[in-house]
Amino acid sequence: MEAFLVEGGARLEGTLRVDGAKNAVLPILAAAILTEDAVTLEDVPRITDAMHMAEILTILGCRVEQQGKSMMVRSGGLHGWEMPDRLSKQIRSSIFLLGPILARFRKATVTYPGGCEIGLRPIDLHLRGLRSLGVKVSESGGMIYCDGAHMRSGDVYFDYPSVGATENVMMAAALLDGVTAIHNAAREPEIVDLQNFINAMGGDVRGAGSQMIEIRGVKQLRGVRYTPMADRIVAGTLLAAAAITGGEVELTNAPAGDMVAVLSKLREMGCCIHEEPERLHIRAPERLGAFAQLQTQPHPGFPTDMQVQMMALLSVAQGTGVILENVFENRFTHAGDLNRMGARILCSGRTAVVQGVEQLYGARVTARDLRGGAALVLAGLRAQGLTQVDQAHLVDRGYDHLETQLAFLGAKIRRIDI
Ligand code: EPZ
């Protein structure tokens, strides 16, 4: 097993480029099977979730070639509509394949992807959305059987603007005759990127980024070379690393326009941030001020994937703040370890009260999920002494060697075998 070993105290400085977004690449890799032509994605980050998705496509019969940050998918050999059980559990995002497999084969069999550390992660909204398109869905023994023989376009309404469910229906409808309308759709920037990708293949999707998306089915989609949007959560995490160390960092290829909520909170904590369309410059104070409250919401609200990092910042800020996690039911898993480092965090249900302290102290802690692990690394950057963050592989799911990126900016951090 690997861990990060961090020696606190270094002030981060320098310039770093942000890679493609994990949460755009994963649905786009699934959508690539909507055509038998070659699809080439550029700027794909070297993260394990993307590698696992490529592995699933390969097992289903696609040819996937990776050269550096380019990934090419040819799905002509796609033979399977049955998702391998092991892989469905290994990566939740395999559920994104449900829509495109139904679009191709009009039938699909998948295993319940199961929950993870941050929550139960149900898929009822995915299934209800597909049923609205005439898919017959039956469930037994942990397996989901979808019969799309009589699939048709139509209206889909989501009780909650689920990102994955919105993406699944967009992909399922892309080749369906007629117009499908998704009401109360998720509005995340990654949804807009999926729309842009499908349209680059010759599709006709409109309205992504708003609560109503219209998909006009087309007969066929063609191959394309496409560069997914930059990762707003990695960008936010790097800004947070600069902020917690009182540093000054510049990010290029940063999706500033998709980060309004995060930039607003960092400014509320006393950071000076200059933004241009694809460039962000942050200068942080020696000690951050506390924000009064932070609530996670579907986009354009504050992103849940940045909540954990902001808790780390708040734990050393001047003052006290309240965090409400409205999206997932168990996203404070890292608070206990932060308290072991000297933080003063009181959690009750989806509410955390954080009283900022002058100093954190290095300790041996454990990542329990992707973003919680990143938050513990951030805390280690500020803590006095050495912090060891175990289970580095969980952070590798969404960050391309976070330690290398932070070390490039001056952090004293390395990966160790334990
Ligand atoms: C996507 O997950 C992201 N993952 C998550 O990022 C992100 O936190 C989340 O959207 C919210 O922005 C990818 O894009 C690969 P949801 P997804 O469906 O699609 C409930 C990260 O760290 N729900 O919008 O699973 C669900 O339980 C990851 O990069 C249902 O009840 O998010 C949750 O409480 C973590 N039924 C809420 O909706 C359903 O059928 C949000 O889920 C689906 C979801």
XYZ file of C-alpha atoms and ligand atoms in Angstrom:
462
model
C 0.000 0.000 0.000
C 1.121 3.577 -0.623
C 0.850 6.716 1.500
C 1.670 10.389 1.185
C 4.291 11.750 3.576
C 3.946 15.501 4.048
C 6.193 17.871 5.985
C 4.169 20.974 6.794
C 5.281 24.586 6.615
C 6.191 25.166 2.966
C 4.487 28.107 1.255
C 3.276 27.079 -2.214
C 4.378 29.219 -5.171
C 4.483 28.766 -8.921
C 2.370 28.010 -11.977
C 0.616 24.751 -12.854
C -1.623 23.620 -15.708
C -4.946 21.935 -14.932
C -5.735 18.694 -16.833
C -9.034 17.388 -18.196
C -11.901 16.770 -15.771
C -12.491 13.297 -14.309
C -16.249 13.947 -14.119
C -16.352 14.979 -17.766
C -14.057 12.216 -19.075
C -15.981 9.351 -17.451
C -19.408 10.018 -19.055
C -17.709 11.016 -22.333
C -15.840 7.689 -22.438
C -19.222 5.988 -22.029
C -20.756 8.158 -24.759
C -17.897 7.191 -27.107
C -19.638 3.854 -27.702
C -22.561 5.666 -29.348
C -20.520 5.489 -32.570
C -18.494 2.660 -34.116
C -16.023 5.231 -35.482
C -12.803 6.063 -33.647
C -13.138 8.628 -30.872
C -9.965 10.311 -29.595
C -9.965 12.211 -26.327
C -7.117 14.597 -25.518
C -5.948 15.803 -22.132
C -7.252 12.727 -20.304
C -5.767 12.814 -16.791
C -3.800 9.722 -15.686
C -6.236 8.817 -12.908
C -7.335 5.332 -11.950
C -11.049 5.970 -12.498
C -10.328 6.731 -16.162
C -8.103 3.629 -16.448
C -10.830 1.459 -14.911
C -13.427 2.859 -17.325
C -11.067 2.072 -20.219
C -10.709 -1.458 -18.823
C -14.479 -1.919 -18.742
C -14.777 -0.753 -22.366
C -12.034 -3.194 -23.361
C -13.765 -6.096 -21.615
C -16.984 -5.190 -23.436
C -15.121 -5.562 -26.730
C -13.927 -2.051 -27.520
C -10.358 -1.251 -28.570
C -8.862 1.368 -26.272
C -5.390 2.817 -26.880
C -3.715 5.314 -24.596
C -0.707 7.438 -25.525
C 0.231 9.926 -22.836
C -2.907 11.948 -22.212
C -4.633 10.885 -25.428
C -7.098 8.016 -25.309
C -8.635 6.470 -28.440
C -11.780 4.320 -28.294
C -13.075 2.161 -31.155
C -16.311 0.416 -30.240
C -16.885 -1.524 -33.473
C -16.096 -4.717 -31.617
C -18.464 -3.937 -28.782
C -20.159 -7.275 -28.175
C -21.457 -7.049 -24.675
C -24.479 -5.549 -23.115
C -23.755 -7.366 -19.882
C -21.545 -5.432 -17.502
C -18.974 -7.589 -15.722
C -19.989 -7.846 -12.063
C -16.489 -7.240 -10.682
C -16.034 -4.049 -12.677
C -19.484 -2.631 -11.913
C -18.545 -2.758 -8.281
C -14.975 -1.575 -8.838
C -16.085 1.673 -10.404
C -19.439 3.251 -9.814
C -19.196 5.236 -13.007
C -19.819 2.060 -15.014
C -23.474 2.935 -14.471
C -22.920 5.626 -17.132
C -22.698 2.812 -19.687
C -26.335 1.852 -19.157
C -27.678 4.613 -21.414
C -25.274 4.176 -24.337
C -25.479 0.363 -24.252
C -29.277 0.625 -24.442
C -28.900 3.102 -27.318
C -26.720 0.569 -29.183
C -28.278 -2.779 -28.321
C -31.696 -1.906 -26.948
C -30.904 -4.143 -23.977
C -28.498 -4.066 -21.050
C -27.655 -6.028 -17.925
C -25.737 -4.362 -15.107
C -25.035 -5.078 -11.478
C -26.112 -2.649 -8.834
C -22.951 -0.468 -8.561
C -23.307 -0.325 -4.790
C -22.531 2.484 -2.430
C -19.263 3.942 -1.345
C -17.813 5.782 1.643
C -19.728 9.012 1.029
C -23.158 7.495 0.648
C -25.513 4.756 -0.553
C -25.368 6.151 -4.089
C -28.760 4.749 -5.229
C -29.635 4.645 -8.940
C -33.429 4.913 -8.697
C -33.411 8.185 -10.660
C -31.363 6.572 -13.452
C -33.860 3.713 -13.710
C -36.905 5.974 -13.474
C -35.491 8.145 -16.249
C -34.976 5.123 -18.513
C -38.445 3.795 -17.707
C -39.795 7.182 -18.884
C -38.245 6.307 -22.260
C -40.128 3.016 -22.390
C -37.312 0.801 -21.094
C -38.604 -2.227 -19.178
C -36.436 -2.537 -16.062
C -36.471 -5.580 -13.797
C -34.226 -6.208 -10.816
C -33.320 -9.475 -9.173
C -30.363 -10.814 -7.207
C -28.487 -7.563 -7.411
C -28.737 -7.542 -11.179
C -30.648 -5.028 -13.289
C -32.147 -6.230 -16.589
C -33.125 -3.554 -19.090
C -35.263 -4.296 -22.159
C -35.256 -1.356 -24.544
C -37.002 -3.076 -27.465
C -39.778 -0.488 -27.317
C -37.691 2.526 -26.279
C -39.011 5.847 -27.492
C -38.318 9.555 -26.988
C -40.434 11.418 -24.477
C -40.517 13.557 -21.335
C -38.328 12.720 -18.332
C -38.754 14.424 -14.966
C -36.187 14.104 -12.172
C -37.289 14.573 -8.556
C -33.673 15.548 -7.882
C -31.215 16.972 -10.469
C -28.956 13.912 -10.487
C -25.753 14.379 -12.539
C -25.366 10.727 -13.506
C -29.040 10.141 -14.205
C -29.163 13.251 -16.445
C -26.122 12.011 -18.346
C -27.516 8.501 -18.722
C -30.780 9.772 -20.239
C -28.916 12.192 -22.566
C -26.917 9.254 -23.937
C -29.870 6.844 -24.108
C -31.881 9.406 -26.115
C -29.136 10.558 -28.515
C -30.104 7.963 -31.181
C -33.846 7.793 -30.405
C -36.243 9.175 -33.030
C -38.043 12.294 -31.892
C -37.405 14.765 -29.079
C -36.637 13.802 -25.483
C -36.972 16.550 -22.868
C -35.309 16.238 -19.460
C -36.982 18.410 -16.815
C -35.205 19.371 -13.594
C -31.954 18.250 -15.238
C -28.617 18.607 -13.458
C -26.832 21.812 -14.507
C -23.194 20.901 -13.780
C -20.577 22.117 -16.303
C -19.738 18.478 -17.047
C -23.284 18.068 -18.402
C -22.593 20.926 -20.835
C -19.344 19.193 -21.828
C -21.212 15.945 -22.525
C -23.690 17.888 -24.683
C -20.782 19.477 -26.585
C -19.207 16.058 -27.099
C -22.413 14.443 -28.392
C -23.003 17.414 -30.710
C -19.379 17.212 -31.936
C -20.236 13.627 -32.972
C -23.197 14.974 -34.978
C -25.837 14.814 -32.279
C -28.467 17.454 -31.520
C -28.620 18.238 -27.786
C -29.616 21.670 -26.470
C -30.132 23.338 -23.119
C -27.410 21.656 -21.034
C -26.518 23.952 -18.138
C -30.183 24.829 -17.682
C -32.848 22.780 -15.922
C -34.372 21.643 -19.226
C -32.373 19.706 -21.809
C -33.760 18.677 -25.225
C -32.269 15.776 -27.155
C -33.293 15.382 -30.793
C -32.340 11.840 -31.794
C -30.218 11.382 -34.916
C -29.729 8.318 -37.084
C -26.002 7.971 -36.560
C -23.116 9.572 -34.708
C -19.591 9.847 -36.099
C -16.094 9.654 -34.650
C -14.451 12.804 -33.321
C -11.306 14.139 -31.682
C -12.365 15.966 -28.519
C -10.747 17.734 -25.559
C -12.882 17.519 -22.397
C -13.217 20.556 -20.142
C -10.603 21.214 -17.445
C -11.143 19.829 -13.967
C -12.762 22.488 -11.760
C -12.364 20.301 -8.646
C -8.649 19.666 -9.174
C -8.284 23.420 -9.852
C -10.196 24.191 -6.655
C -8.059 21.740 -4.698
C -4.836 23.370 -5.949
C -6.172 26.821 -5.049
C -7.020 25.453 -1.597
C -3.465 24.129 -1.260
C -2.121 27.610 -2.020
C -4.623 29.126 0.412
C -3.831 26.848 3.372
C -0.091 27.565 3.016
C -0.421 31.356 2.634
C 0.977 30.903 -0.853
C 0.752 32.517 -4.279
C -0.073 30.239 -7.221
C -1.196 30.611 -10.819
C -3.256 27.988 -12.633
C -3.489 27.811 -16.425
C -6.212 25.972 -18.362
C -8.417 26.585 -15.292
C -12.219 26.730 -15.884
C -12.668 29.974 -13.921
C -16.178 30.506 -15.266
C -17.316 27.219 -13.700
C -15.836 28.007 -10.273
C -17.786 31.071 -9.103
C -18.952 29.509 -5.808
C -15.486 28.231 -4.862
C -13.742 31.504 -5.768
C -16.337 33.419 -3.766
C -15.654 31.320 -0.623
C -11.877 31.644 -0.997
C -12.259 35.418 -1.303
C -14.505 35.417 1.774
C -11.565 33.786 3.605
C -9.285 36.657 2.597
C -7.664 35.366 -0.600
C -6.971 37.756 -3.481
C -7.940 36.007 -6.703
C -7.456 37.403 -10.193
C -9.334 35.533 -12.868
C -9.245 35.411 -16.653
C -11.264 32.965 -18.803
C -8.728 30.135 -18.470
C -6.303 31.437 -15.888
C -6.501 31.908 -12.129
C -4.048 33.670 -9.835
C -4.417 33.378 -6.061
C -2.521 35.162 -3.305
C -3.427 34.006 0.192
C -3.020 35.780 3.541
C -0.688 34.307 6.174
C -3.809 33.207 8.056
C -7.234 32.702 6.479
C -10.408 34.167 7.947
C -13.370 31.842 8.570
C -16.367 31.896 6.245
C -19.610 32.078 8.241
C -21.312 29.172 6.493
C -20.964 26.933 3.491
C -23.827 24.849 2.024
C -23.265 22.288 -0.722
C -25.891 22.334 -3.474
C -26.309 21.097 -7.036
C -24.607 23.455 -9.522
C -24.450 26.459 -9.560
C -24.427 26.056 -5.760
C -21.244 25.223 -3.885
C -19.912 21.862 -5.199
C -19.958 18.967 -2.730
C -16.654 17.748 -4.214
C -14.945 20.852 -2.784
C -16.621 20.751 0.657
C -13.997 18.521 2.206
C -11.098 20.698 1.087
C -12.793 23.822 2.461
C -13.229 22.103 5.836
C -9.459 21.647 5.990
C -8.987 25.369 5.286
C -11.619 26.361 7.848
C -9.928 24.185 10.493
C -6.939 26.594 10.600
C -8.804 29.833 9.890
C -9.411 32.733 12.267
C -12.962 32.247 13.588
C -15.713 29.640 13.430
C -17.795 28.472 10.478
C -20.638 26.040 9.765
C -20.714 23.551 6.903
C -23.924 21.932 5.673
C -23.471 18.933 3.365
C -26.782 18.765 1.526
C -25.814 16.412 -1.325
C -24.317 13.248 0.236
C -25.209 11.667 3.541
C -21.735 10.787 4.770
C -19.181 13.273 3.564
C -17.508 14.175 6.875
C -15.528 10.921 7.090
C -12.256 12.851 7.325
C -13.286 15.120 10.250
C -12.118 12.601 12.843
C -8.616 12.531 11.420
C -8.507 16.327 11.166
C -9.407 16.452 14.872
C -6.563 14.040 15.563
C -4.320 16.674 13.966
C -5.623 19.275 16.421
C -8.665 20.609 14.608
C -11.856 21.437 16.493
C -14.695 20.020 14.400
C -18.071 18.993 15.749
C -20.240 16.969 13.345
C -23.909 16.142 13.719
C -25.666 14.528 10.741
C -25.047 16.745 7.729
C -23.845 19.699 9.792
C -20.261 20.408 10.898
C -19.210 23.286 13.143
C -15.517 24.112 12.705
C -13.659 26.336 15.176
C -10.416 27.420 13.526
C -7.196 26.740 15.456
C -3.773 28.392 15.243
C -1.899 25.209 14.568
C -2.446 21.651 13.365
C 0.047 18.920 14.231
C 1.268 16.150 11.975
C -0.187 12.678 12.537
C -0.731 9.371 10.780
C -4.182 9.557 9.179
C -6.167 7.539 6.621
C -7.927 8.558 3.437
C -11.412 7.004 3.346
C -12.579 8.535 0.100
C -11.166 10.498 -2.802
C -11.812 14.068 -1.685
C -11.399 13.348 2.034
C -7.916 12.040 1.278
C -7.093 15.236 -0.612
C -8.348 17.272 2.359
C -6.000 15.410 4.725
C -3.059 16.164 2.408
C -4.002 19.849 2.486
C -4.082 19.773 6.285
C -0.643 18.152 6.269
C 0.724 21.022 4.166
C -0.092 23.384 7.067
C 0.491 21.096 10.050
C 3.619 21.313 12.166
C 5.778 18.240 11.589
C 5.102 15.128 9.512
C 1.706 13.859 8.373
C 1.257 10.450 6.771
C -1.916 9.959 4.743
C -2.531 6.227 4.181
C -4.488 4.742 1.244
C -3.031 7.116 -1.340
C -4.682 4.969 -4.032
C -8.045 6.505 -3.138
C -6.697 9.950 -3.996
C -5.233 8.576 -7.247
C -8.806 7.900 -8.387
C -9.260 11.594 -9.153
C -5.832 13.236 -8.981
C -2.927 12.578 -11.352
C -0.094 12.172 -8.809
C -1.250 14.947 -6.472
C 2.111 14.748 -4.671
C 4.003 15.571 -7.870
C 1.770 18.564 -8.565
C 2.140 19.915 -5.028
C 5.895 19.268 -4.907
C 6.216 21.225 -8.155
C 4.714 24.171 -6.264
C 7.196 23.772 -3.406
C 5.407 21.395 -1.037
C 7.528 18.916 0.925
C 5.565 15.806 0.012
C 6.387 12.378 -1.367
C 4.748 9.010 -1.921
C 6.028 6.114 0.213
C 5.399 2.386 0.356
C 4.096 1.157 3.692
C -21.479 12.910 -9.774
O -21.883 11.777 -9.040
C -19.967 13.012 -9.574
N -19.316 11.817 -10.114
C -19.647 13.149 -8.088
O -18.235 13.311 -7.960
C -20.331 14.422 -7.578
O -20.107 14.544 -6.186
C -21.847 14.330 -7.841
O -22.082 14.112 -9.261
C -22.574 15.603 -7.435
O -22.032 16.696 -8.124
C -19.130 11.728 -11.448
O -19.535 12.587 -12.212
C -18.388 10.505 -11.926
P -25.744 12.587 -8.315
P -23.411 11.212 -9.191
O -26.457 11.526 -9.071
O -23.832 11.308 -10.596
C -28.703 11.002 -4.997
C -16.090 12.954 -7.038
O -15.566 13.069 -5.918
N -29.179 10.090 -6.056
O -25.943 14.011 -8.696
O -23.468 9.903 -8.510
C -27.328 10.587 -4.497
O -27.441 9.585 -3.510
C -17.487 12.361 -7.176
O -15.550 13.301 -8.116
C -30.333 9.356 -5.834
O -30.951 9.449 -4.770
O -24.187 12.306 -8.324
C -26.765 11.861 -3.941
O -27.265 12.057 -2.621
C -18.115 12.039 -5.835
N -30.787 8.501 -6.798
C -27.360 12.934 -4.856
O -28.468 12.317 -5.527
C -30.123 8.377 -8.010
O -30.598 7.603 -8.878
C -26.362 13.437 -5.911
O -26.064 12.363 -6.752
C -28.946 9.137 -8.218
C -28.490 9.992 -7.228
